[in-house]
PDB file of C-alpha atoms in Angstrom:
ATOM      1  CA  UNK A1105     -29.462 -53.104 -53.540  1.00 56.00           C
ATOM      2  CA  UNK A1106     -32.902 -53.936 -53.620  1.00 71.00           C
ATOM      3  CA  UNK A1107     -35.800 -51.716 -55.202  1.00 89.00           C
ATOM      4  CA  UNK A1108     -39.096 -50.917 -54.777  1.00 96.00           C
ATOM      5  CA  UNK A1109     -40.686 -47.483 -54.955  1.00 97.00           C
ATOM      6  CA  UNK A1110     -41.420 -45.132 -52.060  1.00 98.00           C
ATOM      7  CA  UNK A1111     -44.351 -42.894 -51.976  1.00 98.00           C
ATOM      8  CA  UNK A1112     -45.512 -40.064 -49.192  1.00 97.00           C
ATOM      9  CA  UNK A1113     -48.081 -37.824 -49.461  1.00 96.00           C
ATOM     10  CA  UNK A1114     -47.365 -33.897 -49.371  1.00 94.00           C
ATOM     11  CA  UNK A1115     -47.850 -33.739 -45.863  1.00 94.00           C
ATOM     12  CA  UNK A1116     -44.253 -35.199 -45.016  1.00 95.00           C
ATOM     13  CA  UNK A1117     -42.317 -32.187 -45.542  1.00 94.00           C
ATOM     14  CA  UNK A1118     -39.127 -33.400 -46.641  1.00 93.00           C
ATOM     15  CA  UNK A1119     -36.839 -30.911 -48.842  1.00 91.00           C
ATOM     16  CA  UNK A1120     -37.140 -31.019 -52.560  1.00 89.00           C
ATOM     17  CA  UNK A1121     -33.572 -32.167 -52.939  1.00 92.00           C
ATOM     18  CA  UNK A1122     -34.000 -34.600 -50.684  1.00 94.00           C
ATOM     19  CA  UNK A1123     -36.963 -36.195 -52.860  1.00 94.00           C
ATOM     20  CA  UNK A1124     -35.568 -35.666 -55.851  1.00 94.00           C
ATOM     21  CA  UNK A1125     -32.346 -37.454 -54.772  1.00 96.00           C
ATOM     22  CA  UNK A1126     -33.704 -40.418 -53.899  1.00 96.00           C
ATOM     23  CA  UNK A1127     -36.358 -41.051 -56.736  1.00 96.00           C
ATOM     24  CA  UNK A1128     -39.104 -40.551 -53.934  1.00 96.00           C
ATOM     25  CA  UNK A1129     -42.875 -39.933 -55.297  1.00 96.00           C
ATOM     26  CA  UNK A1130     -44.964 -37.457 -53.822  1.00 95.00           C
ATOM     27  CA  UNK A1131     -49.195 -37.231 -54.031  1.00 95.00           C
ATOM     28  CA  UNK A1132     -50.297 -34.235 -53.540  1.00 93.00           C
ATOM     29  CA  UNK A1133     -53.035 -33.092 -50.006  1.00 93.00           C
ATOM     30  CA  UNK A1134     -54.572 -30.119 -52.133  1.00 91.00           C
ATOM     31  CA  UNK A1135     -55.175 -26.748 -50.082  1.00 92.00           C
ATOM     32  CA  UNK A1136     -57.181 -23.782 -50.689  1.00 92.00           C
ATOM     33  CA  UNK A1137     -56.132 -20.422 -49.604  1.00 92.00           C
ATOM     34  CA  UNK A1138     -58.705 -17.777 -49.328  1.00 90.00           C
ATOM     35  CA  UNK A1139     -60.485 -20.318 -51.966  1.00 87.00           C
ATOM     36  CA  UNK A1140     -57.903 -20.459 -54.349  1.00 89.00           C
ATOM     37  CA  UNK A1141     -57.317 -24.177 -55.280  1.00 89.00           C
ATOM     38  CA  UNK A1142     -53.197 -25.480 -54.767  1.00 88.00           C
ATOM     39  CA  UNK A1143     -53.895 -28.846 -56.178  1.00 84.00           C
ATOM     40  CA  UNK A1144     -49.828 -29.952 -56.132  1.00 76.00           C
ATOM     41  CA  UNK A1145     -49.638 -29.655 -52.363  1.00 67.00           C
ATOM     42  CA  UNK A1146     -46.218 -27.981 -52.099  1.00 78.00           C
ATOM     43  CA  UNK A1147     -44.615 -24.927 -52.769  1.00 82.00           C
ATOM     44  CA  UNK A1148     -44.523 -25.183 -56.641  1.00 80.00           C
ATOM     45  CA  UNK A1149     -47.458 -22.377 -56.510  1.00 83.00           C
ATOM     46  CA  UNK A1150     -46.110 -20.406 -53.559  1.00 89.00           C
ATOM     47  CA  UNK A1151     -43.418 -19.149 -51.775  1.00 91.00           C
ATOM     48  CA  UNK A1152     -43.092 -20.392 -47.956  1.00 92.00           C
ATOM     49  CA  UNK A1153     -43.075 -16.289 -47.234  1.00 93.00           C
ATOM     50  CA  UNK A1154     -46.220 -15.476 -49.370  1.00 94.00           C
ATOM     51  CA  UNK A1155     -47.857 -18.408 -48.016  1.00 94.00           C
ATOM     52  CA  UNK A1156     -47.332 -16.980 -44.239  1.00 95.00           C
ATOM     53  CA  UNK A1157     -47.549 -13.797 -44.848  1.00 95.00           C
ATOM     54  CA  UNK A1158     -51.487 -14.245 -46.405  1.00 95.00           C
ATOM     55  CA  UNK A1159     -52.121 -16.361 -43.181  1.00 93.00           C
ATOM     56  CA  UNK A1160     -50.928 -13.423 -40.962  1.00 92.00           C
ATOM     57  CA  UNK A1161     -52.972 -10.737 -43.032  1.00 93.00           C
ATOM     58  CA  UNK A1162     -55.590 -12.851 -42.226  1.00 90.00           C
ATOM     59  CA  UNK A1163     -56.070 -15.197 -45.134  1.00 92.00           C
ATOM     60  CA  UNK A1164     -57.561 -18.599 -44.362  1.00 89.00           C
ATOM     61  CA  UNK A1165     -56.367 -22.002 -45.624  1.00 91.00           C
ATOM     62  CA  UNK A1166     -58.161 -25.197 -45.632  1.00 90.00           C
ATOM     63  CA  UNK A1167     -56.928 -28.886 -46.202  1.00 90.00           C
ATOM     64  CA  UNK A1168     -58.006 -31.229 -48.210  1.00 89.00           C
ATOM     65  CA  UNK A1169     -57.944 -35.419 -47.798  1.00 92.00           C
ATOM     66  CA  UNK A1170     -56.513 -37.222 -50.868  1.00 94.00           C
ATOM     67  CA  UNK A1171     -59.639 -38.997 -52.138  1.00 93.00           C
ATOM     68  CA  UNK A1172     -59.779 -42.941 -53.147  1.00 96.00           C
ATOM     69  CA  UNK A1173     -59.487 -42.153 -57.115  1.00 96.00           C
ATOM     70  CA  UNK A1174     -55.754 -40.935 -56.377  1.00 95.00           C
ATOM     71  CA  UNK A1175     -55.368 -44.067 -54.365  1.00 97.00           C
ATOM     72  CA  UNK A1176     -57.019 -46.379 -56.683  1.00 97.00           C
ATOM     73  CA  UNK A1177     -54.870 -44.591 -59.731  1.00 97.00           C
ATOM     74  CA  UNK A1178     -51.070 -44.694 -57.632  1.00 97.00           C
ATOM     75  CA  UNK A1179     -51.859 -48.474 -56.709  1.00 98.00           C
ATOM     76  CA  UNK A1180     -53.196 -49.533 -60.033  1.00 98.00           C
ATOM     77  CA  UNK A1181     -50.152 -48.597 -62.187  1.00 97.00           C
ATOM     78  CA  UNK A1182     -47.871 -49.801 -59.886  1.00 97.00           C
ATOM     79  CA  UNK A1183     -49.754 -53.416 -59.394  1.00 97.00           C
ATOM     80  CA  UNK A1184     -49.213 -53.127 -63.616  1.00 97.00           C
ATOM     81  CA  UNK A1185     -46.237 -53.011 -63.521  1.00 96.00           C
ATOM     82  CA  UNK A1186     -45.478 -55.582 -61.139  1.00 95.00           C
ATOM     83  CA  UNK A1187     -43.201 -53.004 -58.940  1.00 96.00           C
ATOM     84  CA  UNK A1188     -43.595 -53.216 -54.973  1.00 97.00           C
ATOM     85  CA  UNK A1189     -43.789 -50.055 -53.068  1.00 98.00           C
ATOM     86  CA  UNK A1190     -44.353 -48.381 -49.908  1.00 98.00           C
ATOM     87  CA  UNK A1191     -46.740 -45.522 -49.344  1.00 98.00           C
ATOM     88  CA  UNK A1192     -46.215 -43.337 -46.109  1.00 98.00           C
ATOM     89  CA  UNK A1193     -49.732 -41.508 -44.983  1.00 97.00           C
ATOM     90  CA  UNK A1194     -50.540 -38.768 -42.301  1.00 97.00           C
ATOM     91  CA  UNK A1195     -51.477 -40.076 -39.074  1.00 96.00           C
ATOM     92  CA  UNK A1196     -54.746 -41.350 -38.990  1.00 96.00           C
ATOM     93  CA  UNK A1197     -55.702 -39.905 -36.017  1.00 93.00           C
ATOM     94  CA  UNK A1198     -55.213 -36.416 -37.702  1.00 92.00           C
ATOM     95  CA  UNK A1199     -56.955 -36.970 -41.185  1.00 92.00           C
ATOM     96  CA  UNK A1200     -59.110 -39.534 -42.688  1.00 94.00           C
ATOM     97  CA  UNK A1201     -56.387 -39.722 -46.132  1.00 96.00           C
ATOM     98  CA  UNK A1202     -55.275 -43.082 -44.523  1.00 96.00           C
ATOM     99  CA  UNK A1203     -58.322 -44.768 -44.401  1.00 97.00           C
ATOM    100  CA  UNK A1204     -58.923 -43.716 -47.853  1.00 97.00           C
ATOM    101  CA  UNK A1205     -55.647 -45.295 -48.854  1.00 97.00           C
ATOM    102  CA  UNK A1206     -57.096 -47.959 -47.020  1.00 97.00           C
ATOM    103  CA  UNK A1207     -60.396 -48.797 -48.765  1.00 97.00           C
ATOM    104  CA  UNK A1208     -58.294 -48.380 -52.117  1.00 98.00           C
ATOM    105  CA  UNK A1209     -55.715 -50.706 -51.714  1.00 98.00           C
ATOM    106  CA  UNK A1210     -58.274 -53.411 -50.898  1.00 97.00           C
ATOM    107  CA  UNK A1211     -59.895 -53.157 -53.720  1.00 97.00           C
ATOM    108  CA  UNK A1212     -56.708 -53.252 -55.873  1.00 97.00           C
ATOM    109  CA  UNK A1213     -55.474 -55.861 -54.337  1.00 96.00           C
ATOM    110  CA  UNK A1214     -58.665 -58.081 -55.151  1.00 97.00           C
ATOM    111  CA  UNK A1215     -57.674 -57.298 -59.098  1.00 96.00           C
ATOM    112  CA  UNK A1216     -53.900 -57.784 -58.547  1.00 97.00           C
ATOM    113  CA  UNK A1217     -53.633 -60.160 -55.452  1.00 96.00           C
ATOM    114  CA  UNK A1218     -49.911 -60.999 -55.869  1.00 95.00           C
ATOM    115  CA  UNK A1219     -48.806 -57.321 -55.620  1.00 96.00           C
ATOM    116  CA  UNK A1220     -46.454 -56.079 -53.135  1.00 97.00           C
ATOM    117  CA  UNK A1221     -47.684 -52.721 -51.596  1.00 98.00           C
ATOM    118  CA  UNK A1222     -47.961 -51.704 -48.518  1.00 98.00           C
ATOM    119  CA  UNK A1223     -49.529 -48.679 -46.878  1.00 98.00           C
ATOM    120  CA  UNK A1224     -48.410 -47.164 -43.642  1.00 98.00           C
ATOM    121  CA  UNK A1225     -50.176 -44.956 -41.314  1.00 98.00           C
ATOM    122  CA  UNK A1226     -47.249 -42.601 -40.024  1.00 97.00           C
ATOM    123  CA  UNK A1227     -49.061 -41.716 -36.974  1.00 97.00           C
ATOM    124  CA  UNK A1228     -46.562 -38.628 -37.269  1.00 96.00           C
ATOM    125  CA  UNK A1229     -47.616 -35.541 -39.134  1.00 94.00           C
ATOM    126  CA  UNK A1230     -44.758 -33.224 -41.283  1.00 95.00           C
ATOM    127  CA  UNK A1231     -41.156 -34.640 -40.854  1.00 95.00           C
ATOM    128  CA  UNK A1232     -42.117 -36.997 -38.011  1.00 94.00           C
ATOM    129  CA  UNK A1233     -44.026 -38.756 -40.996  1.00 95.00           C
ATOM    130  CA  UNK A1234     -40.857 -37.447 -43.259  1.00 96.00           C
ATOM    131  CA  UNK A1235     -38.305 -39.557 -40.925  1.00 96.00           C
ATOM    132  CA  UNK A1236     -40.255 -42.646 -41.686  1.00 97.00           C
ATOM    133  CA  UNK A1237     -39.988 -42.273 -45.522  1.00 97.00           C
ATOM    134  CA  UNK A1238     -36.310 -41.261 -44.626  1.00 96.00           C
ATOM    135  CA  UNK A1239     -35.898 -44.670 -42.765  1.00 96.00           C
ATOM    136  CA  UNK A1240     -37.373 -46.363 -46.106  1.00 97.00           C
ATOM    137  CA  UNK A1241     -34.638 -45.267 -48.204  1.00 97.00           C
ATOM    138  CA  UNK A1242     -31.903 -46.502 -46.194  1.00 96.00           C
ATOM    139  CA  UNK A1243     -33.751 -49.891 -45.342  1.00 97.00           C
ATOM    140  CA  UNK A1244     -33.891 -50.208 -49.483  1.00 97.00           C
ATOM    141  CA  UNK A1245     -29.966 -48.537 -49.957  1.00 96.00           C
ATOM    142  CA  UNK A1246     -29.760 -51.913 -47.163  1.00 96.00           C
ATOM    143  CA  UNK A1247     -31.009 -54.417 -49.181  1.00 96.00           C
ATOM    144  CA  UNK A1248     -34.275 -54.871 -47.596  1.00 97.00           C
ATOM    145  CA  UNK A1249     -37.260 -55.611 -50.081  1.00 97.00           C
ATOM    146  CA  UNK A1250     -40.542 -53.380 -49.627  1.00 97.00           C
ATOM    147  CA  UNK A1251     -42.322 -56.004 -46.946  1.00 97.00           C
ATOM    148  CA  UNK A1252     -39.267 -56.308 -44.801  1.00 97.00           C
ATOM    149  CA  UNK A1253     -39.159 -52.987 -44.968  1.00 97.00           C
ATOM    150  CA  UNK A1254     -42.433 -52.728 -44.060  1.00 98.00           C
ATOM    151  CA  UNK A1255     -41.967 -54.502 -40.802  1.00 97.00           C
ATOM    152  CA  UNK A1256     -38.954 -53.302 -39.331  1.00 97.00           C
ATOM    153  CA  UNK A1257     -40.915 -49.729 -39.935  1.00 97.00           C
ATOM    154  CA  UNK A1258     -44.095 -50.699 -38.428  1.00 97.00           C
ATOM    155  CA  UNK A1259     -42.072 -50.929 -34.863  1.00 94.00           C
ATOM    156  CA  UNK A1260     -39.460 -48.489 -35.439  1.00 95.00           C
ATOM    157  CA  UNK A1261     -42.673 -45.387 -35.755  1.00 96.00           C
ATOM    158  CA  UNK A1262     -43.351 -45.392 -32.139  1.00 96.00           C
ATOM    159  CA  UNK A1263     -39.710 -44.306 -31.805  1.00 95.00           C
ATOM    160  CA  UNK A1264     -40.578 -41.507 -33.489  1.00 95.00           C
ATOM    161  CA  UNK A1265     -40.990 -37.985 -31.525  1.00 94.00           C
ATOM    162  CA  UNK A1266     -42.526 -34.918 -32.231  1.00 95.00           C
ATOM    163  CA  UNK A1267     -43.250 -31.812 -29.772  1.00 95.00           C
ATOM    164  CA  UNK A1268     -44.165 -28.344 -30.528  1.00 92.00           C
ATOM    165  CA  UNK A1269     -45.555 -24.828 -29.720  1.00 93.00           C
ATOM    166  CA  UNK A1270     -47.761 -22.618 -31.565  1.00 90.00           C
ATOM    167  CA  UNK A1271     -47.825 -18.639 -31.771  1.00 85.00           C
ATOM    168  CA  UNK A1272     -51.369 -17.924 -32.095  1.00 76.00           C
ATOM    169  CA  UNK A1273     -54.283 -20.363 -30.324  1.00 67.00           C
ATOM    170  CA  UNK A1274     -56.670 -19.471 -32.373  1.00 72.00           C
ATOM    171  CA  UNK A1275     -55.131 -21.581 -35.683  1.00 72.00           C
ATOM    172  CA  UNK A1276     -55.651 -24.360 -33.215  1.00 69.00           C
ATOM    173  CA  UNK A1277     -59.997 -24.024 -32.309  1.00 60.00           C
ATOM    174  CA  UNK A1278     -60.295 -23.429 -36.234  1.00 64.00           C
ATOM    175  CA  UNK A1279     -59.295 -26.461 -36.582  1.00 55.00           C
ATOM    176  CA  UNK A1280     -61.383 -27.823 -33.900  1.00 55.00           C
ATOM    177  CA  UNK A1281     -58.350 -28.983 -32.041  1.00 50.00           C
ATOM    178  CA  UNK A1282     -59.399 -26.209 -29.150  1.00 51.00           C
ATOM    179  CA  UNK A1283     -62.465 -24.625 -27.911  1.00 46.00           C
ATOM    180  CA  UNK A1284     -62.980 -20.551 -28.673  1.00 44.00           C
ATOM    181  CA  UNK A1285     -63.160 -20.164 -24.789  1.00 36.00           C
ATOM    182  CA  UNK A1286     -59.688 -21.425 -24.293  1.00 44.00           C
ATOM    183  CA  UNK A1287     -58.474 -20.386 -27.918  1.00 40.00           C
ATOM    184  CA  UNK A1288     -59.280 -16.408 -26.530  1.00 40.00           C
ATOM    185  CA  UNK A1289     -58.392 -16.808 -22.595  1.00 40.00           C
ATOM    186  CA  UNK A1290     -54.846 -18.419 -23.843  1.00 44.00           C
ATOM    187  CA  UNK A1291     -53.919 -15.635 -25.976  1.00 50.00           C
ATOM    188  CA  UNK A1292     -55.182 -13.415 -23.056  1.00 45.00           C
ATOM    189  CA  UNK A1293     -52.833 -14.884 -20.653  1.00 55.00           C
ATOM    190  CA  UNK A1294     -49.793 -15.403 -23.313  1.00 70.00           C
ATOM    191  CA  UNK A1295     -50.088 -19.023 -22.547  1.00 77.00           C
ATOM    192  CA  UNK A1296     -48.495 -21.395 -24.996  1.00 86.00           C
ATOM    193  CA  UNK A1297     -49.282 -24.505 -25.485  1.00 85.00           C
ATOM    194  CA  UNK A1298     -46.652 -27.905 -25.637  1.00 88.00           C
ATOM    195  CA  UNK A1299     -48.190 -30.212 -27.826  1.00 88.00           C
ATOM    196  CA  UNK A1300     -47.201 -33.835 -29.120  1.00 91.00           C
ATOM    197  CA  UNK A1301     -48.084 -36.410 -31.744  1.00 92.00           C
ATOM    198  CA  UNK A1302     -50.071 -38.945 -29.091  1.00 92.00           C
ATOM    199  CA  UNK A1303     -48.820 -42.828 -29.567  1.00 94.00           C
ATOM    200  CA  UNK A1304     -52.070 -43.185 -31.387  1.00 94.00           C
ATOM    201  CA  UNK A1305     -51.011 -40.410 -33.962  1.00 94.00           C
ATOM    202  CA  UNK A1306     -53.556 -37.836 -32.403  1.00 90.00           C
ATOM    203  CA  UNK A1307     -52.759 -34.532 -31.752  1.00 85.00           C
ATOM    204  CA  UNK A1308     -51.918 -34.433 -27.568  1.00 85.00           C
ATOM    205  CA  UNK A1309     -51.999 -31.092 -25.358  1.00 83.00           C
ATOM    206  CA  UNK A1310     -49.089 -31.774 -22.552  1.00 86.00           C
ATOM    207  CA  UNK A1311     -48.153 -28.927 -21.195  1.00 85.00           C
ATOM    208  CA  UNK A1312     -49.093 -24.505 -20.923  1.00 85.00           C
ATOM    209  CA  UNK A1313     -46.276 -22.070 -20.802  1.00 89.00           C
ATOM    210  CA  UNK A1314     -46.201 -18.249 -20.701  1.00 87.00           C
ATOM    211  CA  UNK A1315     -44.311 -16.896 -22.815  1.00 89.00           C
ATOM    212  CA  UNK A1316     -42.469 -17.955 -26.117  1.00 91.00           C
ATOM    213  CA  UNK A1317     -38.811 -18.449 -24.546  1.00 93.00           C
ATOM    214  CA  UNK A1318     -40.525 -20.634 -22.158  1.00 94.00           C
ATOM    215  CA  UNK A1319     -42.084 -22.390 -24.427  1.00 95.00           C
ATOM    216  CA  UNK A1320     -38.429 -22.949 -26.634  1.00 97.00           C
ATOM    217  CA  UNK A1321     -36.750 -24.254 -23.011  1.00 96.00           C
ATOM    218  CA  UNK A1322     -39.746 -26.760 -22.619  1.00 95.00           C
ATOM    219  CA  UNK A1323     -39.247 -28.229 -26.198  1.00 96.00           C
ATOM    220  CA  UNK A1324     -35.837 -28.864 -25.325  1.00 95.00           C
ATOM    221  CA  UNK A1325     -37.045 -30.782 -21.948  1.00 94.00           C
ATOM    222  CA  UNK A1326     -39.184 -32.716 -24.134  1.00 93.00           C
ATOM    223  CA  UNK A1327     -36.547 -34.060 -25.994  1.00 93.00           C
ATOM    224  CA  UNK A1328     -33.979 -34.533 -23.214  1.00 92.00           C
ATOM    225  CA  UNK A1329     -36.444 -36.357 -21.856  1.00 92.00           C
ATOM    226  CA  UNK A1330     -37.917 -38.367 -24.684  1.00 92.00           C
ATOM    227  CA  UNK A1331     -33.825 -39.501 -24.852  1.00 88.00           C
ATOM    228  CA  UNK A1332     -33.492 -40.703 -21.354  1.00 83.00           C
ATOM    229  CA  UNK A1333     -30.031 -41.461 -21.724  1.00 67.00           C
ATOM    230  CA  UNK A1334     -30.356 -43.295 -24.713  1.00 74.00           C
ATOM    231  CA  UNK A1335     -29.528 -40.429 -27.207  1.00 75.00           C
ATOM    232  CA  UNK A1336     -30.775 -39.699 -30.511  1.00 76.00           C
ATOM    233  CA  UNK A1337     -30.471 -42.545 -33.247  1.00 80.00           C
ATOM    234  CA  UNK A1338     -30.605 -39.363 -35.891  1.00 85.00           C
ATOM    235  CA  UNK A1339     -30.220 -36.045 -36.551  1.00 91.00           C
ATOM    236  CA  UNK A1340     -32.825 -33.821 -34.982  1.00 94.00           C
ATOM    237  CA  UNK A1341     -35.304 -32.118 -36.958  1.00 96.00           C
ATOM    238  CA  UNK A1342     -36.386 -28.017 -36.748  1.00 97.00           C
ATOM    239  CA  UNK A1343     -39.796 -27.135 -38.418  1.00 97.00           C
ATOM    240  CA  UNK A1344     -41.228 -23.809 -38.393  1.00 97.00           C
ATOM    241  CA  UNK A1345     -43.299 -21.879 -39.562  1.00 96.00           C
ATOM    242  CA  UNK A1346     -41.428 -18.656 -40.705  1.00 95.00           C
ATOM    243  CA  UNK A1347     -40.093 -17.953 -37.665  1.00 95.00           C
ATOM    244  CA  UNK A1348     -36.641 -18.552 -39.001  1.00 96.00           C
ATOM    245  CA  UNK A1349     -34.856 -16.685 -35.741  1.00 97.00           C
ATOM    246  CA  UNK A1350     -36.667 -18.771 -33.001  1.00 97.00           C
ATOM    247  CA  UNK A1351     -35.775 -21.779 -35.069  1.00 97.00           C
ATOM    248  CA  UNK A1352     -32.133 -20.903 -34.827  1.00 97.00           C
ATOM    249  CA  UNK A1353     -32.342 -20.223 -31.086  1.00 97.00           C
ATOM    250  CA  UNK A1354     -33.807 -23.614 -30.347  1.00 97.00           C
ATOM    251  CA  UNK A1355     -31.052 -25.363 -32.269  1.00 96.00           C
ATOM    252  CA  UNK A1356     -28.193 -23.383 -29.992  1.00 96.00           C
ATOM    253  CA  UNK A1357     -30.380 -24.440 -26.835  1.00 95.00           C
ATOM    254  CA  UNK A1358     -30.671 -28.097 -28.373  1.00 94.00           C
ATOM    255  CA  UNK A1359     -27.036 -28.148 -28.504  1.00 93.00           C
ATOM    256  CA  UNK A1360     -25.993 -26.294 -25.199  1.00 93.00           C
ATOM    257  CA  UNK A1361     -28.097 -29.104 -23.410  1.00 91.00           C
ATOM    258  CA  UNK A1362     -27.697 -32.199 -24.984  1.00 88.00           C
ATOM    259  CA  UNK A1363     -24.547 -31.769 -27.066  1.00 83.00           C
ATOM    260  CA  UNK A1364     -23.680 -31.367 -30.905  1.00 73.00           C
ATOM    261  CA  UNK A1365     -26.289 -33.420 -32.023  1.00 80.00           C
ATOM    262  CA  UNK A1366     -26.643 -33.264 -36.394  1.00 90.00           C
ATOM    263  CA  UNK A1367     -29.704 -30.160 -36.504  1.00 94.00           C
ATOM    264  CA  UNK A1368     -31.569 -29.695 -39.375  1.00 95.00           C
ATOM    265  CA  UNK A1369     -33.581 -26.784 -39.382  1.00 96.00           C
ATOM    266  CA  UNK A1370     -36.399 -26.384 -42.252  1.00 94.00           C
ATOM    267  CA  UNK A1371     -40.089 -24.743 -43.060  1.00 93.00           C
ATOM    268  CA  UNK A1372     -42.797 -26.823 -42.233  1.00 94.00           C
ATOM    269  CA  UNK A1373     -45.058 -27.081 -45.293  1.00 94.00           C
ATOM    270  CA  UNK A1374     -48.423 -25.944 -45.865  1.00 94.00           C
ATOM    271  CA  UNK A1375     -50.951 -28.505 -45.264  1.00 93.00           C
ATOM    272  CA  UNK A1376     -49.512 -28.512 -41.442  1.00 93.00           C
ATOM    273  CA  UNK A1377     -48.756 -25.178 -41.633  1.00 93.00           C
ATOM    274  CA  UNK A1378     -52.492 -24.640 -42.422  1.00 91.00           C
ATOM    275  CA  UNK A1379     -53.414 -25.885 -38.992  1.00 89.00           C
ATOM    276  CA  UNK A1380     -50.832 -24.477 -36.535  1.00 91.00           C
ATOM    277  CA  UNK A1381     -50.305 -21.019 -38.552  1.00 91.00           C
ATOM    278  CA  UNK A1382     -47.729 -18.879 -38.358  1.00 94.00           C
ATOM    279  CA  UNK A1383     -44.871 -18.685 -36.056  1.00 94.00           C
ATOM    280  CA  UNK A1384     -45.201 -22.341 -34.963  1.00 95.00           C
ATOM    281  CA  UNK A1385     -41.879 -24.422 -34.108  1.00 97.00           C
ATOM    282  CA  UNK A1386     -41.616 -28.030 -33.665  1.00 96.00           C
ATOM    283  CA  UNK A1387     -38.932 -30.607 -32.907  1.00 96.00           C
ATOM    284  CA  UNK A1388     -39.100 -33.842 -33.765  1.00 96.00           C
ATOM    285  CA  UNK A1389     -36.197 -36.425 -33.109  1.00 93.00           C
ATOM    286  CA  UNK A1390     -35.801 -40.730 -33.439  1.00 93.00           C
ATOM    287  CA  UNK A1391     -35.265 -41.882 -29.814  1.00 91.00           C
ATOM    288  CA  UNK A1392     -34.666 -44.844 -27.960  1.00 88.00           C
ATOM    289  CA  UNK A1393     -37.559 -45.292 -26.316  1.00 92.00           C
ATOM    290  CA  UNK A1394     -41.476 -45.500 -27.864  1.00 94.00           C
ATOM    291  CA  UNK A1395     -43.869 -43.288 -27.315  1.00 95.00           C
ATOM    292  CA  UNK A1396     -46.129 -45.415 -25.280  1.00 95.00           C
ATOM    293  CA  UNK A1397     -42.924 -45.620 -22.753  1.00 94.00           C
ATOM    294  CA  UNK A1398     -42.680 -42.095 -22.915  1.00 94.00           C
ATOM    295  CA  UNK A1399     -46.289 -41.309 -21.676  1.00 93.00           C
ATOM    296  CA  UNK A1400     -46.260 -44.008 -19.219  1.00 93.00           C
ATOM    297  CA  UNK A1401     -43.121 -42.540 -17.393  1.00 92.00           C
ATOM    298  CA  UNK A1402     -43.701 -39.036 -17.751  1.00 91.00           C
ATOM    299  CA  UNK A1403     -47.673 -38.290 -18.071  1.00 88.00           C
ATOM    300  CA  UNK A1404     -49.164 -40.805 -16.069  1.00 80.00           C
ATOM    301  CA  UNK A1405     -52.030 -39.601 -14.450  1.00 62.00           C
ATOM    302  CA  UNK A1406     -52.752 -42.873 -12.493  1.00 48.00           C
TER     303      UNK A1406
END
């Protein structure tokens, strides 16, 4: 089996167990909340239910990017000790932490020019970007060393789906993702909004739905239709945040449509979280076809 080390930042959302099983390293996005510093990115320093709870009392948390020094630091010791690795990043066309990774690596690899590490922009956010350091470990469990892992990565991302719905508009214009006006007239109208991961890994308004069980039936066209008749080459993934009941529904609609696909249902973490708010659900699945495909044949506005 070959070995090389696998990094993500906090961002990908994969369980604890899951990272601790497979020896995967995780730098921390820092968030504030109500300006209260989390520097370890997780939950180490709160619950999943405290955390949405203080957003739905009306408590405010902000991201933050993880700057160069962390970069410079992570790459350094690892060109020292002459091990490879791969580092999985948010999409770049949702935060400027890849860029950073970027600018760092360069320069390390000007000191240490023989080293083998390679970033990746995920152009995925939470476990869309989770699946791809998911796909890393079995590549390595394969045999595959870090660049030819690498590669066969690079291609298989735009495989990689992600759609979903938020509760409350508003999390979406404080983030500058949507104006006030429509922020205020969507809650008006209960109109939710479908949203995907674009193929360039920014964030993609599709659709508007009234209603929240319209909204869970329209997830589940997504993904029929993202699979085309090619099926799912992977389990399907659940996030939500704290809306543990909805989550469960869309898993039983999942399955009455499409079959008994492997569902894993989980909470989506907070530096996401911090954007959509509470009582968002996403679904996120490994298909056939790419992304680029998918927009062509569905969302083609020529």
């Amino acid at each position: 089996m070959s070995d090389f080390s696998i990094v993500a930042d906090s961002s990908c959302d994969l369980p604890p167990e899951y990272i601790r099983k497979h020896g995967i390293e995780i730098l921390p996005m820092p968030y504030d909340l109500d300006g209260q510093s989390h520097d370890l990115g997780y939950w180490q320093e709160i619950t999943p239910e405290k955390y949405y709870a203080a957003l739905r009392g009306g408590s405010v948390a902000k991201t933050t990017l993880i700057n160069f020094n962390l970069f410079m630091t992570a790459f350094t010791r690892l060109a020292e000790q002459g091990r490879d690795a791969l580092f999985f990043i948010l999409s770049s066309g949702l935060s400027s932490t890849f860029q950073n990774a970027e600018m760092a690596l360069r320069e390390v690899k000007e000191k240490y020019p023989d080293s083998n590490i390679y970033v990746i922009d995920s152009i995925n956010a939470s476990i869309g970007h989770g699946m791809l350091v998911r796909l890393a470990v079995k590549k390595r469990e394969e045999g595959l060393s870090a660049g030819e892992s690498a590669d066969w990565i690079e291609k298989k991302k735009h495989q990689c789906f992600a759609f979903f719905s938020v509760d409350d508009l508003m999390y979406l214009h404080r983030g500058g993702r949507l104006s006030k006006l429509s922020a205020v007239a969507g809650s008006a109208l209960n109109l939710k909004p479908i949203l995907n991961i674009a193929p360039d890994g920014s964030l993609a308004l599709k659709d508007k739905v009234r209603g929240r069980k319209m909204a869970l039936k329209h997830l589940v066209s997504q993904i029929e239709r993202s699979m085309d008749s090619g099926g799912s080459l992977g389990p399907i993934f659940i996030t939500h945040t704290d809306c543990e009941e909805d989550a469960q529904t869309l898993a039983l609609m999942i399955k009455e449509t499409l079959g008994m696909l492997e569902i894993e249902i989980m909470m989506l973490g907070p530096i996401i979280g911090a954007h959509l708010g509470p009582g968002a659900i996403a679904v996120t699945c490994e298909a056939a076809m790419t992304r680029e495909v998918f927009e062509k044949k569905f969302y083609n506005k020529k």
